[in-house]
């Protein structure tokens, strides 16, 4: 039998948490959960640890999330949604395809380099064998790929499956290079790293000319 955790002292933040609107409280709990899950992984993390990190009692935590898995899935949904939105903005924010490539690569670098290392929940989760975790991560990956593929198909005229394949190559390049760069970023700046990888991607994707380019007819 494991020893019980010591109760919080009278001046502990758990006992003096102010009331917050439900939405604000949920965000606070997700931030605390991110800190704990990134540091400990899903299996080692405890709801007690998350409650302490958030400065709330366990009953407050359970009012928002019925269990640790549900909390983890909610956090994963949030982070996957953030990455997908970054990619959509990179594609919709300009009509210049070279700038779009920069934005696509930069979206992964910025997500992976963000404070809190939430990317580890998406790309390095110790719960990847869970069907729901895999579904959420796969849906996020597909969302990023589809955002790029839509532009490729519209601009080049290639069919959907080929556009998706090309787009998956770009997301794979961006994710892998960003994760490789992160522990070495003291040797190469973020901007230089993004420029290098964007140039590599652009050399490939620019070989598929835009529809209507009289000098370079679309490949069959």
mmCIF file of C-alpha atoms in Angstrom:
data_model
loop_
_atom_site.group_PDB
_atom_site.id
_atom_site.type_symbol
_atom_site.label_atom_id
_atom_site.label_comp_id
_atom_site.label_asym_id
_atom_site.label_seq_id
_atom_site.Cartn_x
_atom_site.Cartn_y
_atom_site.Cartn_z
ATOM 1 C CA UNK A 1 0.000 0.000 0.000
ATOM 2 C CA UNK A 2 1.447 3.337 -1.045
ATOM 3 C CA UNK A 3 1.686 6.117 1.565
ATOM 4 C CA UNK A 4 -0.867 8.884 1.146
ATOM 5 C CA UNK A 5 0.317 12.217 -0.157
ATOM 6 C CA UNK A 6 0.705 14.936 2.457
ATOM 7 C CA UNK A 7 -2.168 17.409 2.610
ATOM 8 C CA UNK A 8 -1.517 20.930 1.382
ATOM 9 C CA UNK A 9 -0.588 23.487 4.052
ATOM 10 C CA UNK A 10 -2.992 26.309 4.806
ATOM 11 C CA UNK A 11 -1.107 28.772 2.617
ATOM 12 C CA UNK A 12 -0.738 26.330 -0.306
ATOM 13 C CA UNK A 13 -2.068 27.707 -3.603
ATOM 14 C CA UNK A 14 -4.386 24.678 -3.822
ATOM 15 C CA UNK A 15 -6.325 26.098 -0.874
ATOM 16 C CA UNK A 16 -6.429 29.676 -2.071
ATOM 17 C CA UNK A 17 -7.264 29.306 -5.740
ATOM 18 C CA UNK A 18 -9.516 32.112 -6.873
ATOM 19 C CA UNK A 19 -12.640 31.442 -8.872
ATOM 20 C CA UNK A 20 -12.199 31.596 -12.630
ATOM 21 C CA UNK A 21 -14.692 31.404 -15.497
ATOM 22 C CA UNK A 22 -15.051 27.834 -16.693
ATOM 23 C CA UNK A 23 -13.219 28.459 -19.958
ATOM 24 C CA UNK A 24 -10.306 30.181 -18.251
ATOM 25 C CA UNK A 25 -10.070 27.402 -15.653
ATOM 26 C CA UNK A 26 -10.001 24.776 -18.389
ATOM 27 C CA UNK A 27 -7.110 26.543 -20.114
ATOM 28 C CA UNK A 28 -5.258 26.777 -16.793
ATOM 29 C CA UNK A 29 -5.685 23.049 -16.223
ATOM 30 C CA UNK A 30 -4.532 22.219 -19.747
ATOM 31 C CA UNK A 31 -1.396 24.317 -19.279
ATOM 32 C CA UNK A 32 -0.617 22.528 -16.023
ATOM 33 C CA UNK A 33 -1.305 19.143 -17.603
ATOM 34 C CA UNK A 34 1.044 19.977 -20.481
ATOM 35 C CA UNK A 35 3.839 20.758 -18.038
ATOM 36 C CA UNK A 36 3.358 17.476 -16.181
ATOM 37 C CA UNK A 37 2.780 15.214 -19.185
ATOM 38 C CA UNK A 38 5.781 16.588 -21.067
ATOM 39 C CA UNK A 39 8.023 16.143 -18.030
ATOM 40 C CA UNK A 40 6.764 12.732 -16.899
ATOM 41 C CA UNK A 41 4.921 11.135 -19.804
ATOM 42 C CA UNK A 42 1.353 9.882 -19.606
ATOM 43 C CA UNK A 43 1.958 6.735 -17.601
ATOM 44 C CA UNK A 44 4.074 8.297 -14.858
ATOM 45 C CA UNK A 45 1.972 11.429 -14.460
ATOM 46 C CA UNK A 46 -0.674 11.544 -11.735
ATOM 47 C CA UNK A 47 -3.778 13.696 -11.434
ATOM 48 C CA UNK A 48 -2.435 14.792 -8.041
ATOM 49 C CA UNK A 49 0.649 16.233 -9.759
ATOM 50 C CA UNK A 50 -1.482 18.095 -12.284
ATOM 51 C CA UNK A 51 -3.748 19.509 -9.595
ATOM 52 C CA UNK A 52 -0.730 20.770 -7.653
ATOM 53 C CA UNK A 53 0.819 22.262 -10.796
ATOM 54 C CA UNK A 54 -2.465 24.057 -11.524
ATOM 55 C CA UNK A 55 -2.896 25.210 -7.945
ATOM 56 C CA UNK A 56 -6.313 23.581 -7.593
ATOM 57 C CA UNK A 57 -7.834 20.756 -5.610
ATOM 58 C CA UNK A 58 -8.411 17.384 -7.236
ATOM 59 C CA UNK A 59 -12.211 17.811 -7.118
ATOM 60 C CA UNK A 60 -11.839 20.969 -9.222
ATOM 61 C CA UNK A 61 -9.714 19.066 -11.718
ATOM 62 C CA UNK A 62 -12.284 16.272 -11.937
ATOM 63 C CA UNK A 63 -15.075 18.780 -12.488
ATOM 64 C CA UNK A 64 -13.487 19.523 -15.878
ATOM 65 C CA UNK A 65 -11.948 16.172 -16.812
ATOM 66 C CA UNK A 66 -13.303 12.808 -15.606
ATOM 67 C CA UNK A 67 -9.903 11.142 -15.750
ATOM 68 C CA UNK A 68 -6.254 11.368 -16.766
ATOM 69 C CA UNK A 69 -6.809 9.902 -20.221
ATOM 70 C CA UNK A 70 -9.605 12.362 -21.009
ATOM 71 C CA UNK A 71 -7.381 15.235 -19.912
ATOM 72 C CA UNK A 72 -4.541 13.960 -22.067
ATOM 73 C CA UNK A 73 -6.798 13.615 -25.107
ATOM 74 C CA UNK A 74 -8.167 17.131 -24.637
ATOM 75 C CA UNK A 75 -4.635 18.509 -24.459
ATOM 76 C CA UNK A 76 -3.600 16.517 -27.514
ATOM 77 C CA UNK A 77 -6.604 17.840 -29.463
ATOM 78 C CA UNK A 78 -5.615 21.379 -28.507
ATOM 79 C CA UNK A 79 -2.019 21.004 -29.651
ATOM 80 C CA UNK A 80 -2.848 19.180 -32.887
ATOM 81 C CA UNK A 81 -5.398 21.883 -33.646
ATOM 82 C CA UNK A 82 -2.788 24.567 -33.089
ATOM 83 C CA UNK A 83 -0.342 22.971 -35.532
ATOM 84 C CA UNK A 84 -3.057 22.480 -38.149
ATOM 85 C CA UNK A 85 -4.156 26.094 -37.810
ATOM 86 C CA UNK A 86 -0.572 27.293 -38.233
ATOM 87 C CA UNK A 87 -0.398 25.361 -41.499
ATOM 88 C CA UNK A 88 -3.731 26.649 -42.774
ATOM 89 C CA UNK A 89 -2.669 30.214 -42.084
ATOM 90 C CA UNK A 90 0.615 29.637 -43.920
ATOM 91 C CA UNK A 91 -1.311 28.487 -46.989
ATOM 92 C CA UNK A 92 -4.088 31.084 -46.924
ATOM 93 C CA UNK A 93 -2.062 34.105 -45.861
ATOM 94 C CA UNK A 94 -0.446 34.685 -49.266
ATOM 95 C CA UNK A 95 -0.758 33.834 -52.958
ATOM 96 C CA UNK A 96 3.015 33.595 -53.357
ATOM 97 C CA UNK A 97 4.016 29.946 -53.378
ATOM 98 C CA UNK A 98 7.606 30.555 -52.312
ATOM 99 C CA UNK A 99 6.270 32.355 -49.248
ATOM 100 C CA UNK A 100 3.857 29.491 -48.660
ATOM 101 C CA UNK A 101 6.741 27.024 -48.576
ATOM 102 C CA UNK A 102 8.555 29.244 -46.068
ATOM 103 C CA UNK A 103 5.379 29.367 -43.982
ATOM 104 C CA UNK A 104 4.812 25.617 -44.115
ATOM 105 C CA UNK A 105 8.331 24.833 -42.935
ATOM 106 C CA UNK A 106 8.234 27.655 -40.403
ATOM 107 C CA UNK A 107 4.951 26.356 -38.964
ATOM 108 C CA UNK A 108 6.646 23.136 -37.886
ATOM 109 C CA UNK A 109 9.749 24.877 -36.578
ATOM 110 C CA UNK A 110 7.679 27.317 -34.519
ATOM 111 C CA UNK A 111 5.410 24.593 -33.161
ATOM 112 C CA UNK A 112 8.348 22.416 -32.159
ATOM 113 C CA UNK A 113 10.295 25.349 -30.700
ATOM 114 C CA UNK A 114 7.345 26.729 -28.708
ATOM 115 C CA UNK A 115 7.582 27.099 -24.938
ATOM 116 C CA UNK A 116 6.514 24.007 -23.045
ATOM 117 C CA UNK A 117 7.637 21.437 -25.638
ATOM 118 C CA UNK A 118 4.042 20.391 -26.339
ATOM 119 C CA UNK A 119 5.228 18.901 -29.631
ATOM 120 C CA UNK A 120 6.457 15.908 -27.632
ATOM 121 C CA UNK A 121 2.831 14.993 -26.897
ATOM 122 C CA UNK A 122 2.101 14.927 -30.630
ATOM 123 C CA UNK A 123 5.259 13.324 -32.021
ATOM 124 C CA UNK A 124 6.752 11.440 -29.066
ATOM 125 C CA UNK A 125 3.776 10.329 -26.981
ATOM 126 C CA UNK A 126 4.180 7.239 -24.805
ATOM 127 C CA UNK A 127 0.497 6.559 -25.513
ATOM 128 C CA UNK A 128 0.726 6.218 -29.308
ATOM 129 C CA UNK A 129 -0.692 2.680 -29.150
ATOM 130 C CA UNK A 130 -3.968 4.095 -27.853
ATOM 131 C CA UNK A 131 -6.484 4.125 -30.722
ATOM 132 C CA UNK A 132 -7.888 7.538 -29.853
ATOM 133 C CA UNK A 133 -4.442 9.108 -29.507
ATOM 134 C CA UNK A 134 -3.468 7.689 -32.873
ATOM 135 C CA UNK A 135 -6.705 8.955 -34.419
ATOM 136 C CA UNK A 136 -6.116 12.504 -33.150
ATOM 137 C CA UNK A 137 -2.487 12.603 -34.266
ATOM 138 C CA UNK A 138 -3.306 11.108 -37.670
ATOM 139 C CA UNK A 139 -6.128 13.600 -38.150
ATOM 140 C CA UNK A 140 -3.734 16.459 -37.383
ATOM 141 C CA UNK A 141 -1.149 15.139 -39.802
ATOM 142 C CA UNK A 142 -3.772 14.776 -42.492
ATOM 143 C CA UNK A 143 -5.068 18.281 -41.810
ATOM 144 C CA UNK A 144 -1.613 19.741 -42.452
ATOM 145 C CA UNK A 145 -1.090 17.596 -45.536
ATOM 146 C CA UNK A 146 -4.501 18.487 -46.972
ATOM 147 C CA UNK A 147 -3.929 22.217 -46.445
ATOM 148 C CA UNK A 148 -0.791 22.026 -48.595
ATOM 149 C CA UNK A 149 -2.239 19.540 -51.092
ATOM 150 C CA UNK A 150 -5.192 21.812 -51.820
ATOM 151 C CA UNK A 151 -2.814 24.545 -52.971
ATOM 152 C CA UNK A 152 -0.651 22.136 -54.978
ATOM 153 C CA UNK A 153 -3.663 20.671 -56.788
ATOM 154 C CA UNK A 154 -5.169 24.078 -57.532
ATOM 155 C CA UNK A 155 -1.925 25.545 -58.829
ATOM 156 C CA UNK A 156 -0.488 22.622 -60.785
ATOM 157 C CA UNK A 157 -3.470 20.562 -61.844
ATOM 158 C CA UNK A 158 -2.102 17.292 -60.440
ATOM 159 C CA UNK A 159 -4.767 14.935 -59.136
ATOM 160 C CA UNK A 160 -5.656 14.716 -55.455
ATOM 161 C CA UNK A 161 -3.653 11.618 -54.591
ATOM 162 C CA UNK A 162 -0.467 12.994 -56.140
ATOM 163 C CA UNK A 163 -1.008 16.348 -54.475
ATOM 164 C CA UNK A 164 -1.418 14.607 -51.109
ATOM 165 C CA UNK A 165 1.752 12.593 -51.679
ATOM 166 C CA UNK A 166 3.749 15.705 -52.541
ATOM 167 C CA UNK A 167 2.325 17.533 -49.528
ATOM 168 C CA UNK A 168 3.177 14.658 -47.204
ATOM 169 C CA UNK A 169 6.764 14.901 -48.385
ATOM 170 C CA UNK A 170 6.870 18.564 -47.438
ATOM 171 C CA UNK A 171 5.376 18.015 -43.977
ATOM 172 C CA UNK A 172 7.748 15.110 -43.372
ATOM 173 C CA UNK A 173 10.732 17.228 -44.335
ATOM 174 C CA UNK A 174 9.591 20.083 -42.097
ATOM 175 C CA UNK A 175 8.811 17.928 -39.052
ATOM 176 C CA UNK A 176 11.952 15.794 -39.204
ATOM 177 C CA UNK A 177 14.309 18.708 -39.784
ATOM 178 C CA UNK A 178 12.711 20.791 -37.027
ATOM 179 C CA UNK A 179 13.048 17.976 -34.509
ATOM 180 C CA UNK A 180 16.648 17.387 -35.581
ATOM 181 C CA UNK A 181 17.404 21.104 -35.253
ATOM 182 C CA UNK A 182 15.832 21.719 -31.839
ATOM 183 C CA UNK A 183 18.633 20.300 -29.622
ATOM 184 C CA UNK A 184 21.211 21.919 -31.922
ATOM 185 C CA UNK A 185 19.633 25.335 -32.359
ATOM 186 C CA UNK A 186 22.587 27.018 -30.721
ATOM 187 C CA UNK A 187 24.601 26.244 -33.853
ATOM 188 C CA UNK A 188 22.025 27.278 -36.486
ATOM 189 C CA UNK A 189 19.448 30.002 -35.934
ATOM 190 C CA UNK A 190 15.764 29.332 -36.461
ATOM 191 C CA UNK A 191 15.590 31.679 -39.437
ATOM 192 C CA UNK A 192 18.607 30.131 -41.136
ATOM 193 C CA UNK A 193 17.327 26.616 -40.533
ATOM 194 C CA UNK A 194 13.912 27.459 -41.968
ATOM 195 C CA UNK A 195 15.546 29.169 -44.968
ATOM 196 C CA UNK A 196 17.741 26.135 -45.646
ATOM 197 C CA UNK A 197 14.890 23.637 -45.493
ATOM 198 C CA UNK A 198 12.525 25.908 -47.416
ATOM 199 C CA UNK A 199 15.084 26.208 -50.192
ATOM 200 C CA UNK A 200 15.382 22.443 -50.344
ATOM 201 C CA UNK A 201 11.604 22.006 -50.495
ATOM 202 C CA UNK A 202 11.191 24.789 -53.041
ATOM 203 C CA UNK A 203 13.712 23.225 -55.419
ATOM 204 C CA UNK A 204 11.432 20.226 -55.602
ATOM 205 C CA UNK A 205 7.946 21.698 -55.560
ATOM 206 C CA UNK A 206 8.759 24.538 -57.964
ATOM 207 C CA UNK A 207 9.425 21.889 -60.623
ATOM 208 C CA UNK A 208 5.653 21.592 -60.925
ATOM 209 C CA UNK A 209 4.712 24.795 -62.804
ATOM 210 C CA UNK A 210 1.471 26.637 -62.193
ATOM 211 C CA UNK A 211 -1.517 26.111 -64.452
ATOM 212 C CA UNK A 212 -1.679 28.648 -67.226
ATOM 213 C CA UNK A 213 2.082 29.153 -67.399
ATOM 214 C CA UNK A 214 2.551 29.292 -71.159
ATOM 215 C CA UNK A 215 6.293 28.780 -70.955
ATOM 216 C CA UNK A 216 6.054 25.673 -68.791
ATOM 217 C CA UNK A 217 3.052 23.477 -69.575
ATOM 218 C CA UNK A 218 1.768 21.297 -66.768
ATOM 219 C CA UNK A 219 3.263 17.816 -66.601
ATOM 220 C CA UNK A 220 0.971 14.973 -67.554
#
